[in-house]
C-alpha positions as semicolon CSV with decimal commas, in nm:
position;residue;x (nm);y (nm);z (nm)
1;X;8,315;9,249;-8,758
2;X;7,990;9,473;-8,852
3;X;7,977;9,524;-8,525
4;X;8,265;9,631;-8,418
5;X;8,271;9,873;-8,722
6;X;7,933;10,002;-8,609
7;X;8,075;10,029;-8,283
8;X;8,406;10,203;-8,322
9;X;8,170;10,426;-8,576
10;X;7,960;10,553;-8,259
11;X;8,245;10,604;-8,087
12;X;8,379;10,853;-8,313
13;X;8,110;11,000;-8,359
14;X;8,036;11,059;-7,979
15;X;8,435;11,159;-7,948
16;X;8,344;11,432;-8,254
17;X;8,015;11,558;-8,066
18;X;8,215;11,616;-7,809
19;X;8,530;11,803;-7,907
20;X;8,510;12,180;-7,897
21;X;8,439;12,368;-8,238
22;X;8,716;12,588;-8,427
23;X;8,541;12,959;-8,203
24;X;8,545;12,730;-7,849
25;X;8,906;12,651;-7,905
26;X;9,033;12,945;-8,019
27;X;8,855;13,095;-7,689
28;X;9,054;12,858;-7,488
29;X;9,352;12,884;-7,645
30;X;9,399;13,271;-7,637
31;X;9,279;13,260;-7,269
32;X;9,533;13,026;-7,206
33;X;9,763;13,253;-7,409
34;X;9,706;13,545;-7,140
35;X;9,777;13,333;-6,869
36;X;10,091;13,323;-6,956
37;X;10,158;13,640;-7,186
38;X;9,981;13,893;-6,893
39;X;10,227;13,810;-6,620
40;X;10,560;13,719;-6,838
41;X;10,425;14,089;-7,042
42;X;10,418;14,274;-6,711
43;X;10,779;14,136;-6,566
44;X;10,936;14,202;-6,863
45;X;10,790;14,579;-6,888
46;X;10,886;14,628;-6,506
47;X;11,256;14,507;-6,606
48;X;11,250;14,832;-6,858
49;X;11,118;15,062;-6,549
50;X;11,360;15,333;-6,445
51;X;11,355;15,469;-6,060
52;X;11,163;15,791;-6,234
53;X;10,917;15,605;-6,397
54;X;11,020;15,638;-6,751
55;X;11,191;15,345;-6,949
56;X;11,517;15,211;-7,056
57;X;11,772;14,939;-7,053
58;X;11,993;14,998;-6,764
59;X;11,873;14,730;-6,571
60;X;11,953;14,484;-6,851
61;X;12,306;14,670;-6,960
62;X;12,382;14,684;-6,542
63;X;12,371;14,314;-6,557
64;X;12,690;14,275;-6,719
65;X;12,865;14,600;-6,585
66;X;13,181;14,485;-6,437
67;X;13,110;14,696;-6,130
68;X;12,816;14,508;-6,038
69;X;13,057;14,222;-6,028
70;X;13,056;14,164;-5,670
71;X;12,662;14,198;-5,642
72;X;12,584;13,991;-5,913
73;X;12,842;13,734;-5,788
74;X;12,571;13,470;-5,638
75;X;12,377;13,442;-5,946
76;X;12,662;13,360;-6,185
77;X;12,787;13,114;-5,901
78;X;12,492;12,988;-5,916
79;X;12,431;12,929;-6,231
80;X;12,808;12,749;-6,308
81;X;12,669;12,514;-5,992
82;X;12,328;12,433;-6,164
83;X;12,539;12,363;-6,501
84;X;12,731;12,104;-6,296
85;X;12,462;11,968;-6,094
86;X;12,257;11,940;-6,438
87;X;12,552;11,740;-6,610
88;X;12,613;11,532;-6,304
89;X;12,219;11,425;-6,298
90;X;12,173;11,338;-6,660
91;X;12,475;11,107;-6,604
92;X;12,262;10,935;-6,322
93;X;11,982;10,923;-6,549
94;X;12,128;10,784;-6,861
95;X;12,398;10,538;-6,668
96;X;12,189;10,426;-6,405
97;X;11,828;10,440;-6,455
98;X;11,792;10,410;-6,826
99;X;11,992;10,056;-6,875
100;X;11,808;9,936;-6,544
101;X;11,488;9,992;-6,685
102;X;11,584;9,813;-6,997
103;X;11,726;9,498;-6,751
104;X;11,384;9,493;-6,563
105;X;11,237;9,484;-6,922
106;X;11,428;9,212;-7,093
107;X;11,522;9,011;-6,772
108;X;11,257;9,099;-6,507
109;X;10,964;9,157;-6,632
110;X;10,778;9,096;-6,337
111;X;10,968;9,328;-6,117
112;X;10,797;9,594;-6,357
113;X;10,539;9,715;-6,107
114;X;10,745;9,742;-5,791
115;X;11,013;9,902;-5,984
116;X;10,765;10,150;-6,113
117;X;10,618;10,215;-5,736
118;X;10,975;10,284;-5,614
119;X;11,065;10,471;-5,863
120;X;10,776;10,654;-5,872
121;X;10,750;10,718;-5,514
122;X;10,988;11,033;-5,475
123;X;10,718;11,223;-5,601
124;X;10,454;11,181;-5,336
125;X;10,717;11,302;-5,010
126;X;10,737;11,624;-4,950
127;X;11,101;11,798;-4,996
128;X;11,127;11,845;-4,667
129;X;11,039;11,510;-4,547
130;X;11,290;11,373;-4,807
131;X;11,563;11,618;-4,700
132;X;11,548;11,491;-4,319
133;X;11,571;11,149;-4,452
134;X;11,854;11,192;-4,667
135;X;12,046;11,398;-4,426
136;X;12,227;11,117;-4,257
137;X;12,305;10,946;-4,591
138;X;12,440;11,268;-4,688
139;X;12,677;11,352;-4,381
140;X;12,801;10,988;-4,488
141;X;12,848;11,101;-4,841
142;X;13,050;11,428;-4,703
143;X;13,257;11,226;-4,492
144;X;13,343;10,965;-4,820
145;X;13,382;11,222;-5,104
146;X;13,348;11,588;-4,940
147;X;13,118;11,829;-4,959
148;X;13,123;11,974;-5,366
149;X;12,839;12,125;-5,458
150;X;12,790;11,876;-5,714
151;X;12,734;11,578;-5,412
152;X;12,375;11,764;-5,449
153;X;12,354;11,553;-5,784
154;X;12,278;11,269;-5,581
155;X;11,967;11,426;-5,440
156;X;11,804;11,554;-5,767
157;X;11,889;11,215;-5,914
158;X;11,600;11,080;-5,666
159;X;11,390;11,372;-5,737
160;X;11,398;11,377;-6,106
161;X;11,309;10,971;-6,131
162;X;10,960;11,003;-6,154
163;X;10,998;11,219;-6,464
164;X;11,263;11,048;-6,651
165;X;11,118;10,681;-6,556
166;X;10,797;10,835;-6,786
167;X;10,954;10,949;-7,084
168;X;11,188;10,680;-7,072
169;X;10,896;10,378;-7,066
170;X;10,723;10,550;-7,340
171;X;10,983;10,479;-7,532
172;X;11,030;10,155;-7,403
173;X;10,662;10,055;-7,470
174;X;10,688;10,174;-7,817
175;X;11,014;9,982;-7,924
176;X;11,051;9,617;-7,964
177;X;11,354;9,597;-7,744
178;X;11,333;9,192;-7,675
179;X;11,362;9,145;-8,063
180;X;11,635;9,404;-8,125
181;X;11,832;9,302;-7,830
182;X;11,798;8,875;-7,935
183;X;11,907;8,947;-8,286
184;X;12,179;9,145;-8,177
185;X;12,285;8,878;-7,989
186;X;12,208;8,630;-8,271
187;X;12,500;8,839;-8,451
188;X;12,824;8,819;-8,173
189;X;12,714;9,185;-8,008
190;X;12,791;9,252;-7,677
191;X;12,537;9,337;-7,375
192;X;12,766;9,695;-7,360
193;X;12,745;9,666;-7,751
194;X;12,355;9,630;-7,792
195;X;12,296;9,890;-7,510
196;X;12,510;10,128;-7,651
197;X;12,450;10,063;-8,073
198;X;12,119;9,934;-8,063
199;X;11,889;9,990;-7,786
200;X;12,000;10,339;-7,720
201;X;11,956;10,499;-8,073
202;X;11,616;10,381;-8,057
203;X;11,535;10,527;-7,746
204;X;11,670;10,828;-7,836
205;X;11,329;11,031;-7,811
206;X;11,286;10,936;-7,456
207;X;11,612;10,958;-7,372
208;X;11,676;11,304;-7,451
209;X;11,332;11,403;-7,321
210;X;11,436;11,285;-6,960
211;X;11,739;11,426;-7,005
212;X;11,610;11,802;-7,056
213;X;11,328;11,743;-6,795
214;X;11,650;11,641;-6,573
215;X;11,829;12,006;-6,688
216;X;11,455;12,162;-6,610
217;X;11,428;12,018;-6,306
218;X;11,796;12,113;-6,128
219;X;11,736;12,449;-6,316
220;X;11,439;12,531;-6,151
221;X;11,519;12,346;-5,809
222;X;11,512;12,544;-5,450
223;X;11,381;12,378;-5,168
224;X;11,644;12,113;-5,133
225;X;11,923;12,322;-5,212
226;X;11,824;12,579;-4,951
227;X;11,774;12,293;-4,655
228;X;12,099;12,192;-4,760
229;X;12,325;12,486;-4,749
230;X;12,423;12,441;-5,084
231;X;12,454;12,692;-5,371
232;X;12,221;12,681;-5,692
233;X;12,089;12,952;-5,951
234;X;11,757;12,965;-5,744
235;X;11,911;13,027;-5,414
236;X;12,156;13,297;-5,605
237;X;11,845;13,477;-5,736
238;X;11,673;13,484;-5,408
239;X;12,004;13,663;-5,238
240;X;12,041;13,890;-5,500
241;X;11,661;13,964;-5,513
242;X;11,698;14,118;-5,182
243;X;11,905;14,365;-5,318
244;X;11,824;14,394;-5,639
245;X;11,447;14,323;-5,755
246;X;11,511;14,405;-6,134
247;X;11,804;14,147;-6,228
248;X;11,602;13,871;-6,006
249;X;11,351;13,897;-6,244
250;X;11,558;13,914;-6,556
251;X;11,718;13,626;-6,483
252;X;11,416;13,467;-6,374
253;X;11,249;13,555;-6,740
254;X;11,599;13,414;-6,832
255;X;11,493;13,081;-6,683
256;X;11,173;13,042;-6,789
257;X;11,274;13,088;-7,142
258;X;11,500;12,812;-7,144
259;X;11,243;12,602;-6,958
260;X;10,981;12,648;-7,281
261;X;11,347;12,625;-7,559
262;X;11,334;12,285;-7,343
263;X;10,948;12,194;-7,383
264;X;10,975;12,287;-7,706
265;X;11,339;12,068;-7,808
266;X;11,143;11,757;-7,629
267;X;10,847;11,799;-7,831
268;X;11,034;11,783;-8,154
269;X;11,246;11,511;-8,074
270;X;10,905;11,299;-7,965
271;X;10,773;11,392;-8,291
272;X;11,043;11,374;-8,538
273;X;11,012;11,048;-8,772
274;X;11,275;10,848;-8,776
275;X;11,542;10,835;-9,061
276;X;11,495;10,535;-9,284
277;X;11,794;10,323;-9,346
């Protein structure tokens, strides 16, 4: 046991010799700072730029002038699309992957690792390699249930597994689902009961986090809708960009806001304590 004492001692004193000092990471952190503050800084001044060079909000106000109603008209399509095809790929998240996960958990345990590669895989083919491949599936899909924008949902549901299976199986490994789920059962609940009452509320931390890295994801998606012919807030901001540079990169700021209200929502949830009972 000395030891091991002795030994975890070095260690923490080798991880302490090497961790920056209070100066070094206050030097990395502001330089990280204007990484991000120097170009958001200088889009949002541009947004304020007038034709003759002085500085107002028309660009902002013009936004939501009902005259620029046709011209805005792809963005705002857009973005109703994106809602949908966010909605529509939580659902696959939470109804599909999540309680599959927990069945390869409780049930298959050694199915873990090819489950993981499969699921993982998505990640490591290009989007256009994975568009050509799913465009036969997806003429069948057309032909079976039309061609709604929100049919897209089926694509981002394979792009956004890598990300949920992570924050999901974080959760997974840090809850004692076999024991929850057995005395459940030792007490008359239902599979559908202990999925739904028991497992779920204490996966709630990974849960929601793959649920907004879902919403980030479709938010902030291009490629595939572009190949496809289909409609999303990106491909509405790079029409109207062509005519209008200024609102593109509102909205874009727009975006990228709500990307770090997301970041910053899934880093409370992972480190709020959970409420005694």
């Amino acid at each position: 046991m000395s030891a091991i004492r002795m030994s975890r001692a070095t260690v923490s004193r080798a991880a302490g010799s090497l961790a920056p000092g209070t100066g070094a990471r206050w030097a990395i952190g502001i330089l990280v700072g204007l990484f991000f503050v120097v170009p958001i800084g200088a889009s949002l001044a541009f947004t304020f730029r007038d034709v003759d060079g002085g500085y107002s909000f028309a660009h902002w106000v013009g936004l939501f002038d009902p005259a620029n109603a046709a011209k805005y008209r792809p963005i705002w399509t857009g973005l109703g699309n994106s809602f949908i095809l966010a909605i529509v790929t939580v659902a696959i998240v939470l109804v599909l992957l999540a309680p599959t996960m927990i069945l390869v958990h409780l049930r298959f345990p050694k199915l873990r690792r090819v489950f993981e590669f499969v699921v993982l895989l998505p990640i490591s083919i290009p989007a256009i390699v994975l568009v050509v491949g799913l465009a036969p599936i997806y003429q069948q899909i057309g032909r079976a249930v039309g061609t709604g924008v929100w049919t897209l949902a089926f694509v981002y549901g394979i792009l956004v597994l890598p990300f949920a299976y992570r924050a999901i199986q974080a959760s997974i490994d840090a809850t004692d689902l076999r024991t929850l789920s057995e005395a459940a059962r030792t007490l008359g609940a239902s599979w559908p009961s202990i999925l739904v009452r028991v497992l779920a509320p204490n996966l709630r931390p990974g849960l929601l986090a793959a649920s907004l890295i879902s919403v980030a994801v479709v938010f902030g998606e291009f490629t595939i809708a572009s190949l496809l012919n289909r409609q999303n807030l990106q491909t509405g901001l790079y029409l109207v960009s062509k005519q209008d540079a200024y609102v593109s990169v509102i909205l874009s700021l727009a975006a990228l806001a709500f990307s770090f209200l997301l970041l910053l929502i899934i880093g409370r949830a992972g480190s709020a304590p959970r409420k005694q009972r």
